[in-house]
Amino acid sequence: MDPARAPWYVTTPIYYVNDRPHIGHCFTTLVADAIARFERLQRGVAAPAAASPTAAPRDCFFLTGTDEHADKVVTSAAAHQTTPQAWADKNAAEFAKAFAAMGITNDDFIRTTEARHKEKVPRYIEKMIARGDVYRGEYTGWYDAGQEEYVTETAAKEHDYKSAVTGKPLAKRTEPCWFFKLSKFAEPLARHVDAHPEFIQPDARRNEVLGRIKLGLNDVPISRPVTDDPATQWGVRMPGDPRSRVYVWIDALFNYLTAVDTTARRHLWPPAVQTLGKDILWFHAVIWPALLMSVGEALPRTIWSHGWWLSEGRKMSKSLGNFIAIEQLEAYAGRYSLDALRWYLLTQGPLGANDADFVHAKFVEVFNADLANGIGNSTSRVGNMVGKYFDGKLPVDAAAAAPAGKAAGSDWAELTKAAVAKSLAALARCDLPGALAPATELVRQVDGYINATQPFKLAKLVAAEPAKKAELGAILANCAEALRVAALLLSPAMPSKMGQVLREWSCTPPSGATLAELVRLDGPHSLRAGTAIAKGEILFQRVEASDPPPTAATST
Ligand code: MSP
């Protein structure tokens, strides 16, 4: 099967419903969204109309959702005089709303309190038990209640027996529980990571994880006791042991499988890409694949982790209260457009092994350089010239104009082809800035071509030398065609603005057209003589460097 056509599945972590959506959650989900949109662009399939647990099976599938069985949900619900389920419902809806505001096109939104998930988790654990990978024991360790996880003695000591995340004191706990024989999987896992360099990405993270796996793995508890405390009664019960519930992380990890473990979606397994932040890489790159080996499922192709956003140079934390909340992101989208926000996050974000800083001045700089002076200016120049000199209709087929470009030193057929190839090669490495850069480069090349060929000067000569009109038309057809390809390649990051350009230039891709077909100069979708190229609205209005940061509406 053509790999580009094979079923394809991308996931994000599922988010704790106790938090309010912030830049961290929105970023991981946005990365998955851009990757999913690139994938759909390649296949010529439209985004889903709405997220749904029963949506018709699609070959290209994007899942996000919420992690709802944390103890904190019970305590917070009580503090708000409501039930855990009602509290989870309310907060899950906040995440769905935040993602809609970010233009996220997930096919489904899974919640761990849904029956479709809760019913399947014990079935997987039964399989693990049947394989002899689960045993009864007692666990003593330092528990970080805020993070719902035990930390090792070394890590606890390193942070003075306080949570590395919340700063609150850790609690020493001993409890009876079921263990998963993670140790048994150290070798097969190390072999898998060694043999599949793409399995853990970026490379720096793979080396870190592999180093730790090779030191050997300890078995991990996968259950917690159920007591009289209502907080312990929330969650999925261990099969055959109503006094134990499945540890929230194990419950949560299985969401990726439960969502597609249905007759209609089974073909989607395993995921092509699982996106997540570096803080939860160990769970995803070690525990998760070991669970999958135990239940006999194929492993995901790539576990791709990103770094962290800092805010104006400082780590975001609950204690500092400096999280960039969804309201702040919406304020940016309101002032500069959602697409500009997406662009900034996707091109300047912590997409490799390093962290990145959200700095307002940088946002403005990137907005002006890449958007207002880049694609925005270039499309407006070309649209204006076609309007002025050719009544808004392209005078010649782009394919017929190509030789004129080549003669002037710009081989547009080659340049656009190379841009697409470079973009897709970067995408295959989940390198989003790298996947978007070739389009920005194309825009720069168009600007360079305009400067070199000076169509505005040529236009002045047309009255005296009518033959120049054909030359002018060819230049503009070349520019418009290159910008059409750039707009297509930029559309996963900026779907709305690029959709606007393609619409105004009468070249919205018809459904079913693959990227390969769309970008071919000698194909059915290249710009033709007579195509209406509207001047259109200004895409991105240049902003002053001194523009102050937008202020968020107060959060509820
Ligand atoms: N519920 C678990 C995941 C279970 S997946 C089976 C969890 N949830 S979370 O609500 O804490 O969100 C985790 C995601 O948000 C991670 O991808 C994490 O990296 C991301 N971020 C949280 N803060 C962040 C930043 N400051 N910067 C970038 N992303 C960060 O963990």
PDB file of C-alpha atoms in Angstrom, residues 77-195:
ATOM      1  CA  ALA A  77     -16.146  19.048  42.811  1.00  0.00           C
ATOM      2  CA  ALA A  78     -16.872  18.901  46.546  1.00  0.00           C
ATOM      3  CA  ALA A  79     -15.386  22.354  47.008  1.00  0.00           C
ATOM      4  CA  HIS A  80     -17.748  23.597  44.299  1.00  0.00           C
ATOM      5  CA  GLN A  81     -20.758  21.780  45.777  1.00  0.00           C
ATOM      6  CA  THR A  82     -21.165  19.569  42.782  1.00  0.00           C
ATOM      7  CA  THR A  83     -20.595  15.952  41.749  1.00  0.00           C
ATOM      8  CA  PRO A  84     -17.306  14.792  40.205  1.00  0.00           C
ATOM      9  CA  GLN A  85     -19.101  13.957  36.972  1.00  0.00           C
ATOM     10  CA  ALA A  86     -20.800  17.334  36.735  1.00  0.00           C
ATOM     11  CA  TRP A  87     -17.468  19.022  37.490  1.00  0.00           C
ATOM     12  CA  ALA A  88     -15.735  16.967  34.822  1.00  0.00           C
ATOM     13  CA  ASP A  89     -18.529  17.710  32.335  1.00  0.00           C
ATOM     14  CA  LYS A  90     -18.197  21.432  32.908  1.00  0.00           C
ATOM     15  CA  ASN A  91     -14.422  21.478  32.582  1.00  0.00           C
ATOM     16  CA  ALA A  92     -14.229  19.096  29.637  1.00  0.00           C
ATOM     17  CA  ALA A  93     -16.574  21.488  27.847  1.00  0.00           C
ATOM     18  CA  GLU A  94     -14.082  24.300  28.584  1.00  0.00           C
ATOM     19  CA  PHE A  95     -11.353  22.346  26.806  1.00  0.00           C
ATOM     20  CA  ALA A  96     -13.569  21.613  23.834  1.00  0.00           C
ATOM     21  CA  LYS A  97     -14.455  25.312  23.677  1.00  0.00           C
ATOM     22  CA  ALA A  98     -10.819  26.408  23.941  1.00  0.00           C
ATOM     23  CA  PHE A  99      -9.834  24.041  21.142  1.00  0.00           C
ATOM     24  CA  ALA A 100     -12.654  25.309  18.961  1.00  0.00           C
ATOM     25  CA  ALA A 101     -11.365  28.838  19.577  1.00  0.00           C
ATOM     26  CA  MET A 102      -7.916  27.704  18.380  1.00  0.00           C
ATOM     27  CA  GLY A 103      -9.409  26.302  15.155  1.00  0.00           C
ATOM     28  CA  ILE A 104      -8.645  22.705  16.116  1.00  0.00           C
ATOM     29  CA  THR A 105     -10.109  20.067  13.793  1.00  0.00           C
ATOM     30  CA  ASN A 106     -10.172  16.912  15.912  1.00  0.00           C
ATOM     31  CA  ASP A 107     -12.334  14.051  14.675  1.00  0.00           C
ATOM     32  CA  ASP A 108     -13.198  12.919  18.169  1.00  0.00           C
ATOM     33  CA  PHE A 109     -12.889  14.124  21.754  1.00  0.00           C
ATOM     34  CA  ILE A 110     -12.540  11.266  24.199  1.00  0.00           C
ATOM     35  CA  ARG A 111     -13.286  11.564  27.894  1.00  0.00           C
ATOM     36  CA  THR A 112     -12.094   8.881  30.293  1.00  0.00           C
ATOM     37  CA  THR A 113     -15.417   8.975  32.146  1.00  0.00           C
ATOM     38  CA  GLU A 114     -17.266   7.845  29.030  1.00  0.00           C
ATOM     39  CA  ALA A 115     -18.617   4.305  28.985  1.00  0.00           C
ATOM     40  CA  ARG A 116     -16.801   3.515  25.726  1.00  0.00           C
ATOM     41  CA  HIS A 117     -13.523   4.066  27.555  1.00  0.00           C
ATOM     42  CA  LYS A 118     -14.341   2.782  31.051  1.00  0.00           C
ATOM     43  CA  GLU A 119     -15.676  -0.510  29.715  1.00  0.00           C
ATOM     44  CA  LYS A 120     -12.561  -1.327  27.717  1.00  0.00           C
ATOM     45  CA  VAL A 121      -9.807  -0.492  30.205  1.00  0.00           C
ATOM     46  CA  PRO A 122     -10.473  -3.547  32.456  1.00  0.00           C
ATOM     47  CA  ARG A 123     -10.469  -5.772  29.333  1.00  0.00           C
ATOM     48  CA  TYR A 124      -6.911  -4.642  28.505  1.00  0.00           C
ATOM     49  CA  ILE A 125      -5.814  -5.203  32.082  1.00  0.00           C
ATOM     50  CA  GLU A 126      -7.315  -8.704  31.985  1.00  0.00           C
ATOM     51  CA  LYS A 127      -5.098  -9.384  28.983  1.00  0.00           C
ATOM     52  CA  MET A 128      -2.050  -8.156  30.894  1.00  0.00           C
ATOM     53  CA  ILE A 129      -2.980 -10.396  33.817  1.00  0.00           C
ATOM     54  CA  ALA A 130      -3.470 -13.375  31.488  1.00  0.00           C
ATOM     55  CA  ARG A 131       0.033 -12.787  30.126  1.00  0.00           C
ATOM     56  CA  GLY A 132       1.453 -12.925  33.630  1.00  0.00           C
ATOM     57  CA  ASP A 133       2.495  -9.280  33.565  1.00  0.00           C
ATOM     58  CA  VAL A 134       0.564  -8.148  36.664  1.00  0.00           C
ATOM     59  CA  TYR A 135       1.160  -9.174  40.292  1.00  0.00           C
ATOM     60  CA  ARG A 136       0.055  -8.147  43.765  1.00  0.00           C
ATOM     61  CA  GLY A 137       2.483  -6.201  45.949  1.00  0.00           C
ATOM     62  CA  GLU A 138       2.973  -3.266  48.190  1.00  0.00           C
ATOM     63  CA  TYR A 139       4.270   0.069  47.149  1.00  0.00           C
ATOM     64  CA  THR A 140       6.049   2.646  49.266  1.00  0.00           C
ATOM     65  CA  GLY A 141       7.062   5.904  47.749  1.00  0.00           C
ATOM     66  CA  TRP A 142       6.924   9.651  47.618  1.00  0.00           C
ATOM     67  CA  TYR A 143       3.593  10.723  46.225  1.00  0.00           C
ATOM     68  CA  ASP A 144       3.044  13.999  44.438  1.00  0.00           C
ATOM     69  CA  ALA A 145      -0.684  14.531  44.921  1.00  0.00           C
ATOM     70  CA  GLY A 146      -0.814  17.501  42.518  1.00  0.00           C
ATOM     71  CA  GLN A 147       0.657  15.438  39.683  1.00  0.00           C
ATOM     72  CA  GLU A 148      -1.016  12.155  40.647  1.00  0.00           C
ATOM     73  CA  GLU A 149       2.268  10.342  40.483  1.00  0.00           C
ATOM     74  CA  TYR A 150       4.920   8.733  42.611  1.00  0.00           C
ATOM     75  CA  VAL A 151       8.389  10.183  42.251  1.00  0.00           C
ATOM     76  CA  THR A 152      11.587   8.239  42.746  1.00  0.00           C
ATOM     77  CA  GLU A 153      13.681   8.654  45.896  1.00  0.00           C
ATOM     78  CA  THR A 154      16.361  10.428  43.839  1.00  0.00           C
ATOM     79  CA  ALA A 155      13.916  12.870  42.271  1.00  0.00           C
ATOM     80  CA  ALA A 156      12.225  13.493  45.630  1.00  0.00           C
ATOM     81  CA  LYS A 157      15.550  14.225  47.297  1.00  0.00           C
ATOM     82  CA  GLU A 158      16.661  16.450  44.460  1.00  0.00           C
ATOM     83  CA  HIS A 159      13.673  18.728  45.039  1.00  0.00           C
ATOM     84  CA  ASP A 160      13.901  18.640  48.823  1.00  0.00           C
ATOM     85  CA  TYR A 161      10.934  16.270  49.051  1.00  0.00           C
ATOM     86  CA  LYS A 162       8.691  18.818  47.391  1.00  0.00           C
ATOM     87  CA  SER A 163       6.838  18.546  44.108  1.00  0.00           C
ATOM     88  CA  ALA A 164       9.042  19.659  41.224  1.00  0.00           C
ATOM     89  CA  VAL A 165       5.924  21.064  39.606  1.00  0.00           C
ATOM     90  CA  THR A 166       3.780  22.574  42.355  1.00  0.00           C
ATOM     91  CA  GLY A 167       6.386  22.998  45.118  1.00  0.00           C
ATOM     92  CA  LYS A 168       4.053  21.346  47.628  1.00  0.00           C
ATOM     93  CA  PRO A 169       5.510  18.767  50.051  1.00  0.00           C
ATOM     94  CA  LEU A 170       5.520  15.154  48.860  1.00  0.00           C
ATOM     95  CA  ALA A 171       3.818  12.525  51.026  1.00  0.00           C
ATOM     96  CA  LYS A 172       5.404   9.177  51.901  1.00  0.00           C
ATOM     97  CA  ARG A 173       2.851   6.453  51.240  1.00  0.00           C
ATOM     98  CA  THR A 174       2.707   2.691  51.521  1.00  0.00           C
ATOM     99  CA  GLU A 175      -0.197   0.955  49.895  1.00  0.00           C
ATOM    100  CA  PRO A 176      -1.197  -2.446  48.599  1.00  0.00           C
ATOM    101  CA  CYS A 177      -1.413  -2.437  44.864  1.00  0.00           C
ATOM    102  CA  TRP A 178      -1.092  -4.324  41.613  1.00  0.00           C
ATOM    103  CA  PHE A 179       2.220  -4.051  39.838  1.00  0.00           C
ATOM    104  CA  PHE A 180       2.964  -4.167  36.142  1.00  0.00           C
ATOM    105  CA  LYS A 181       6.159  -6.034  35.229  1.00  0.00           C
ATOM    106  CA  LEU A 182       7.727  -3.125  33.394  1.00  0.00           C
ATOM    107  CA  SER A 183      11.139  -4.681  34.060  1.00  0.00           C
ATOM    108  CA  LYS A 184      10.281  -7.507  31.664  1.00  0.00           C
ATOM    109  CA  PHE A 185       9.994  -5.032  28.804  1.00  0.00           C
ATOM    110  CA  ALA A 186      13.283  -3.164  29.235  1.00  0.00           C
ATOM    111  CA  GLU A 187      15.071  -5.310  26.694  1.00  0.00           C
ATOM    112  CA  PRO A 188      12.429  -5.518  23.979  1.00  0.00           C
ATOM    113  CA  LEU A 189      11.808  -1.817  24.389  1.00  0.00           C
ATOM    114  CA  ALA A 190      15.482  -0.898  24.089  1.00  0.00           C
ATOM    115  CA  ARG A 191      15.649  -3.088  20.972  1.00  0.00           C
ATOM    116  CA  HIS A 192      12.637  -1.352  19.491  1.00  0.00           C
ATOM    117  CA  VAL A 193      13.979   2.135  20.189  1.00  0.00           C
ATOM    118  CA  ASP A 194      17.350   1.165  18.740  1.00  0.00           C
ATOM    119  CA  ALA A 195      15.846  -0.315  15.608  1.00  0.00           C
TER     120      ALA A 195
END
